[in-house]
mmCIF file of C-alpha atoms in Angstrom:
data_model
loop_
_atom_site.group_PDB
_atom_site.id
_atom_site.type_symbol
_atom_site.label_atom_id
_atom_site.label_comp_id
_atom_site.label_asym_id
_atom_site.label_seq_id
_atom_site.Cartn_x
_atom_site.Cartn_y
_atom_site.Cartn_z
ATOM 1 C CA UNK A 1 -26.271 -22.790 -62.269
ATOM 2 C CA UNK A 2 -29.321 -24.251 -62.187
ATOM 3 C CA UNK A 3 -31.505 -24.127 -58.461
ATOM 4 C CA UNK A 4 -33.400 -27.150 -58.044
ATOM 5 C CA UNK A 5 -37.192 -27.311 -56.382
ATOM 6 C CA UNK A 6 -35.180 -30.037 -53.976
ATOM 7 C CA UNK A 7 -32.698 -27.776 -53.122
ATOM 8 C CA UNK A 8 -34.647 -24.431 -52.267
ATOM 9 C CA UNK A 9 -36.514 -26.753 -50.276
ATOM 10 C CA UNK A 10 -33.832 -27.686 -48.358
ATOM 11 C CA UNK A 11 -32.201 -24.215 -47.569
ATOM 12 C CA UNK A 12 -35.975 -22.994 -46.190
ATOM 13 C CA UNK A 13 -35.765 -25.916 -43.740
ATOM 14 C CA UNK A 14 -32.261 -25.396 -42.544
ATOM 15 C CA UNK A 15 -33.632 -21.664 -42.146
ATOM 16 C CA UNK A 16 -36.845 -22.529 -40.647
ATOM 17 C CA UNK A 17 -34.782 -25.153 -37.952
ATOM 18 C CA UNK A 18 -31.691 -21.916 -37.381
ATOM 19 C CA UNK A 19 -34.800 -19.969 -36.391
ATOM 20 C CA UNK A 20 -36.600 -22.220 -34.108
ATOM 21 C CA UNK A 21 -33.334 -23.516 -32.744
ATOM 22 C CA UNK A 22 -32.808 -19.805 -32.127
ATOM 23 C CA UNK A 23 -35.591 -18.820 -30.634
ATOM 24 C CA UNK A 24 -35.271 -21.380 -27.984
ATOM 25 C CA UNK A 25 -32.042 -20.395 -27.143
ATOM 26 C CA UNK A 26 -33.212 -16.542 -26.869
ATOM 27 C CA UNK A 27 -36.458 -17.716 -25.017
ATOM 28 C CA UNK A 28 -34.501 -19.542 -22.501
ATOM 29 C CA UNK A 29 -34.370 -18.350 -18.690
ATOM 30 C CA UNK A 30 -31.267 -16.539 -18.234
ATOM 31 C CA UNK A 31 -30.540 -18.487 -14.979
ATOM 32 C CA UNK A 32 -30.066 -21.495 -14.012
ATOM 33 C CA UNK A 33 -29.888 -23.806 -10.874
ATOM 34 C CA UNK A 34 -27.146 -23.068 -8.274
ATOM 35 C CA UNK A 35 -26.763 -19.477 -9.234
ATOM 36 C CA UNK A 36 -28.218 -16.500 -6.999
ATOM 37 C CA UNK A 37 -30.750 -14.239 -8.460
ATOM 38 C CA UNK A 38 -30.618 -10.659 -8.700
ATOM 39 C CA UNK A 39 -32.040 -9.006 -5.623
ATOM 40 C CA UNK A 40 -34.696 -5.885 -6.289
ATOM 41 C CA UNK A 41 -36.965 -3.627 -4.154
ATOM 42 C CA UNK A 42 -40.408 -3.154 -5.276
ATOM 43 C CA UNK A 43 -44.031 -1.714 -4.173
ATOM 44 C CA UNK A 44 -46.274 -4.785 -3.319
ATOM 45 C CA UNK A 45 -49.775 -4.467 -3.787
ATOM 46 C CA UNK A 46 -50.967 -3.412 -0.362
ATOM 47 C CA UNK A 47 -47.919 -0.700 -0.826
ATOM 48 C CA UNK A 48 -45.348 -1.881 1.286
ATOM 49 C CA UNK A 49 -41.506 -2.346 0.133
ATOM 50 C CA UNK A 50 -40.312 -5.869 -0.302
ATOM 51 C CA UNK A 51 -36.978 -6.146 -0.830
ATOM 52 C CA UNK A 52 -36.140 -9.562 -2.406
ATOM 53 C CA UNK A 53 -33.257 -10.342 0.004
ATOM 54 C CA UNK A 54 -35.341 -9.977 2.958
ATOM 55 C CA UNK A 55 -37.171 -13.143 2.518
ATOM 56 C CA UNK A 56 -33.873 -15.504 2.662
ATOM 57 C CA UNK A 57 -34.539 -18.353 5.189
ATOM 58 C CA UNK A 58 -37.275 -19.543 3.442
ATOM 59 C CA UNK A 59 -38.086 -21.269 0.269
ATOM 60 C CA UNK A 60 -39.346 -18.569 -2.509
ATOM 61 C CA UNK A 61 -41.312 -18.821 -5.885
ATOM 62 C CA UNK A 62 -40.967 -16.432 -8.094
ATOM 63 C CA UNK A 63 -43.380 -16.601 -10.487
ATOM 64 C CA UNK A 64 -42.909 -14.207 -13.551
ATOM 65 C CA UNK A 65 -47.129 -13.750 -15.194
ATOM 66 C CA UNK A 66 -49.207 -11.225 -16.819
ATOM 67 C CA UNK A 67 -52.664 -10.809 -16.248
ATOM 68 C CA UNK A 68 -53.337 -10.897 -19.780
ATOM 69 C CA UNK A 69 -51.370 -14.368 -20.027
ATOM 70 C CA UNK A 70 -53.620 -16.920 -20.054
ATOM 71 C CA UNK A 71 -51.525 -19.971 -19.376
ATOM 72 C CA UNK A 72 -50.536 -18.066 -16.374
ATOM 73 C CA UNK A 73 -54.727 -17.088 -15.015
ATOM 74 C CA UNK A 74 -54.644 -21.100 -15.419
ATOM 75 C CA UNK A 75 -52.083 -21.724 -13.198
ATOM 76 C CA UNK A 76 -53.600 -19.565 -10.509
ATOM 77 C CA UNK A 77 -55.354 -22.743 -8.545
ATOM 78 C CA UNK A 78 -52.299 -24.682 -8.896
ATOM 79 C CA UNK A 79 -50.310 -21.468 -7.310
ATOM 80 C CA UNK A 80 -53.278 -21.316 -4.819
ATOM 81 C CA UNK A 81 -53.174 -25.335 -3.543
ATOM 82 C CA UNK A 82 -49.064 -24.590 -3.226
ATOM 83 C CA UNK A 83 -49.171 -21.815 -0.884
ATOM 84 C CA UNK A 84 -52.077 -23.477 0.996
ATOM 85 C CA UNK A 85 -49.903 -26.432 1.668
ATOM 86 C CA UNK A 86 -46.914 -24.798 2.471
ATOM 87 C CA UNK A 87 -47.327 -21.514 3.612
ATOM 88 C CA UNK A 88 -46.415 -21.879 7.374
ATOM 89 C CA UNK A 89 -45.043 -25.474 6.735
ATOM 90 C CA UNK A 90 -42.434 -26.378 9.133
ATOM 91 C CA UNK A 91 -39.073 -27.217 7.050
ATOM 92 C CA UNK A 92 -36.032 -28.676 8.077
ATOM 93 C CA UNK A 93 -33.486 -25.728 7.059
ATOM 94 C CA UNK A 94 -36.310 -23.077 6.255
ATOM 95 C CA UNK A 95 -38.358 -21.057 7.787
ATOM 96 C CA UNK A 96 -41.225 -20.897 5.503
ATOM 97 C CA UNK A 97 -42.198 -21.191 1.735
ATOM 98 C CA UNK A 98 -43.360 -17.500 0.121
ATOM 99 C CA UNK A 99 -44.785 -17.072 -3.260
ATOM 100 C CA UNK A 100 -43.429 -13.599 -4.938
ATOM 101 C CA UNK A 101 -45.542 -12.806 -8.094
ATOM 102 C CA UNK A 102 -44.211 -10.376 -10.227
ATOM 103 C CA UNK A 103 -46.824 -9.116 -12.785
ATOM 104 C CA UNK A 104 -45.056 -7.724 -16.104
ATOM 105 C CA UNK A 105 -48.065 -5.187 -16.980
ATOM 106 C CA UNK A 106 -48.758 -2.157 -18.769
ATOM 107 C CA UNK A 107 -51.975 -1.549 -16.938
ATOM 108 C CA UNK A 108 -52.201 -1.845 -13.578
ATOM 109 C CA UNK A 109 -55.833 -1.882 -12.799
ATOM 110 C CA UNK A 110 -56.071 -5.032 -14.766
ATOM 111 C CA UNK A 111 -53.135 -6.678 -12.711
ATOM 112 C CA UNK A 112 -54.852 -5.432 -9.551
ATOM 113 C CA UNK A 113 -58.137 -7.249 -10.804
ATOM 114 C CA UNK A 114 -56.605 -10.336 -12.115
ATOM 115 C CA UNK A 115 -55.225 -10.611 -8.626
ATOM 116 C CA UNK A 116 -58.518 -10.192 -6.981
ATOM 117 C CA UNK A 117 -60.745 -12.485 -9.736
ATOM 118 C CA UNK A 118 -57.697 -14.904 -9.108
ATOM 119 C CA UNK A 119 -58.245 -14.906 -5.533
ATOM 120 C CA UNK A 120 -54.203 -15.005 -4.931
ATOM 121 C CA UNK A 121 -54.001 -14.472 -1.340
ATOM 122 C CA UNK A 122 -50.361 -13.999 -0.643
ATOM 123 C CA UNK A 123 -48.979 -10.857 0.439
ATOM 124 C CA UNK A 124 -46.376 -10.410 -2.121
ATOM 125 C CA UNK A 125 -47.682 -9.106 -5.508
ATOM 126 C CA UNK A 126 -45.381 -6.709 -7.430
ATOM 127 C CA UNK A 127 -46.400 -5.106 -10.336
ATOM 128 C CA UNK A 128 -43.850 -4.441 -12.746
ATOM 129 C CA UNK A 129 -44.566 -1.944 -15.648
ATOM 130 C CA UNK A 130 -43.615 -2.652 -18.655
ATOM 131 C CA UNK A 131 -43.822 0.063 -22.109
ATOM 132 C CA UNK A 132 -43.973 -3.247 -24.149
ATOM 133 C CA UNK A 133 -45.054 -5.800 -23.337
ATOM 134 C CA UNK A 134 -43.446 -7.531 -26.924
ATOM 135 C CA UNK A 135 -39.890 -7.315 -25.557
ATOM 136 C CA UNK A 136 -40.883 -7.368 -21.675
ATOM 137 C CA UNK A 137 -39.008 -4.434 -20.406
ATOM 138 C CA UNK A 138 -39.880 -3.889 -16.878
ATOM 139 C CA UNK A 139 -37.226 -3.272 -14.454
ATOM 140 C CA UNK A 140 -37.330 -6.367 -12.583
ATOM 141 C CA UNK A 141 -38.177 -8.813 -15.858
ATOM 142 C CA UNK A 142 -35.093 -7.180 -17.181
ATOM 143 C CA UNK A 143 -32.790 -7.763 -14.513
ATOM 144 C CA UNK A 144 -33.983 -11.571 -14.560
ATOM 145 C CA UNK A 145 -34.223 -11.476 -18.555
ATOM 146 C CA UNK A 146 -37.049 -12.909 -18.498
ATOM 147 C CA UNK A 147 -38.530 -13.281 -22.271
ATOM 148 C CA UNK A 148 -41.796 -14.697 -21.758
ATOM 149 C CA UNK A 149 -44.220 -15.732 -19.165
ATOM 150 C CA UNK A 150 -45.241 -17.790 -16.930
ATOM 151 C CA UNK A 151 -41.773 -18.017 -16.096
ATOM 152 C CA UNK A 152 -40.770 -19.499 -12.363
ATOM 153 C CA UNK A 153 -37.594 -20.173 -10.275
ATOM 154 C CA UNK A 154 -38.120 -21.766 -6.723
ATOM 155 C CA UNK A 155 -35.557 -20.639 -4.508
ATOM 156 C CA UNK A 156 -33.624 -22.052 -1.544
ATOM 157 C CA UNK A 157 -33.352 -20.524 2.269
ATOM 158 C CA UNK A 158 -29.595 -19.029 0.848
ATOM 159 C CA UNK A 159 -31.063 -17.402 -2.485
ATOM 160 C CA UNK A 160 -30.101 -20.203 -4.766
ATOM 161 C CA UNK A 161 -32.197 -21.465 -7.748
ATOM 162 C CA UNK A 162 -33.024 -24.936 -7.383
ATOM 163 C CA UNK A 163 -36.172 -25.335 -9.870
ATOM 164 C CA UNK A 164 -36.020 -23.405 -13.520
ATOM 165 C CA UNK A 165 -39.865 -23.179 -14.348
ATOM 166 C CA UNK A 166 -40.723 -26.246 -12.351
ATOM 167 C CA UNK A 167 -44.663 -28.215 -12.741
ATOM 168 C CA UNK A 168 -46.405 -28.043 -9.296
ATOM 169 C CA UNK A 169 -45.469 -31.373 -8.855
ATOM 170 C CA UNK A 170 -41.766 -31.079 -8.717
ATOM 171 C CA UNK A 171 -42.709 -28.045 -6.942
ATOM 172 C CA UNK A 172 -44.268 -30.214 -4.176
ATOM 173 C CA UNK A 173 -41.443 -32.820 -3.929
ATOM 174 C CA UNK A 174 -39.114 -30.638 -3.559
ATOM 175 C CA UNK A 175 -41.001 -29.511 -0.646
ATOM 176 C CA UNK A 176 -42.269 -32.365 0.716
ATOM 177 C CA UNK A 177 -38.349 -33.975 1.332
ATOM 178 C CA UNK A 178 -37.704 -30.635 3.537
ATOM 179 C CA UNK A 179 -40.913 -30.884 5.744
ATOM 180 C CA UNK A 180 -39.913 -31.522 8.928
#
């Protein structure tokens, strides 16, 4: 049987398409909106406990980065205009908006620094140390399977997702029609 240049083309693009379509699906966020995340307990930066489940009554990002990332260091003014805006924002069926970031790190003194150069002023920071930071293994970026970073969910007053890595705009809307 005779393999034809036309044909061993065509098998390495079906192959090359099976892996990109698979990698998208294995990249994807592992929840979606309308479910409830996992709740955790961490160490914030200043060294108090925040347990996830605590904050309920008030709209939540959780915003998955690495200091190393750099699409996530360019988010960081974006991040920083949000919480100005809405941080102690009176909503109709919430009492606040909180950002939660959880750095997935294998060195925490550049996390702590990235969150200083940053100037990311909210009080809840968790660092979350990863062994590898190839297959993202931290405790908490495992219980959210998170795969890669940035990676955000906004969150409801009851827990619910209702943004899967939303832009700061949609973000912002979805604020702004809860403002009171």
């Amino acid at each position: 049987m005779k393999i034809t240049f036309n044909t061993i083309l065509n098998i390495l693009l079906v192959l090359v398409a099976g892996l990109f379509i698979g990698k998208h699906f294995y990249m994807k966020p592992r929840f979606i909106n309308g479910e409830s995340t996992p709740d955790f307990t961490a160490t914030t930066l200043s060294g108090e406990n925040l347990q996830l489940s605590a904050l309920k009554g008030q709209y939540i990002l959780l915003d998955f980065w690495g200091s190393w990332c750099g699409p996530c260091r360019a988010e960081a003014p974006v991040l920083k205009q949000l919480y100005a805006r809405y941080n102690g924002a009176r909503f109709e069926d919430a009492s606040g908006f909180q950002i939660v970031s959880i750095g997935i790190e294998d060195n925490e003194a550049r996390w702590r620094r990235a969150i200083e150069q940053d100037g990311l002023e909210w009080p809840y920071h968790v660092l979350d140390l990863a062994s590898s930071l190839r297959f993202f293994n931290s405790p908490v970026a495992t219980s959210f399977g998170i795969k890669q970073v940035p990676t955000k969910y906004l969150l409801n007053p009851k827990g619910q997702i209702i943004a899967v890595n939303p832009s700061a705009r949609e973000i912002a809307r979805l604020l702004e029609e809860k403002l009171e």
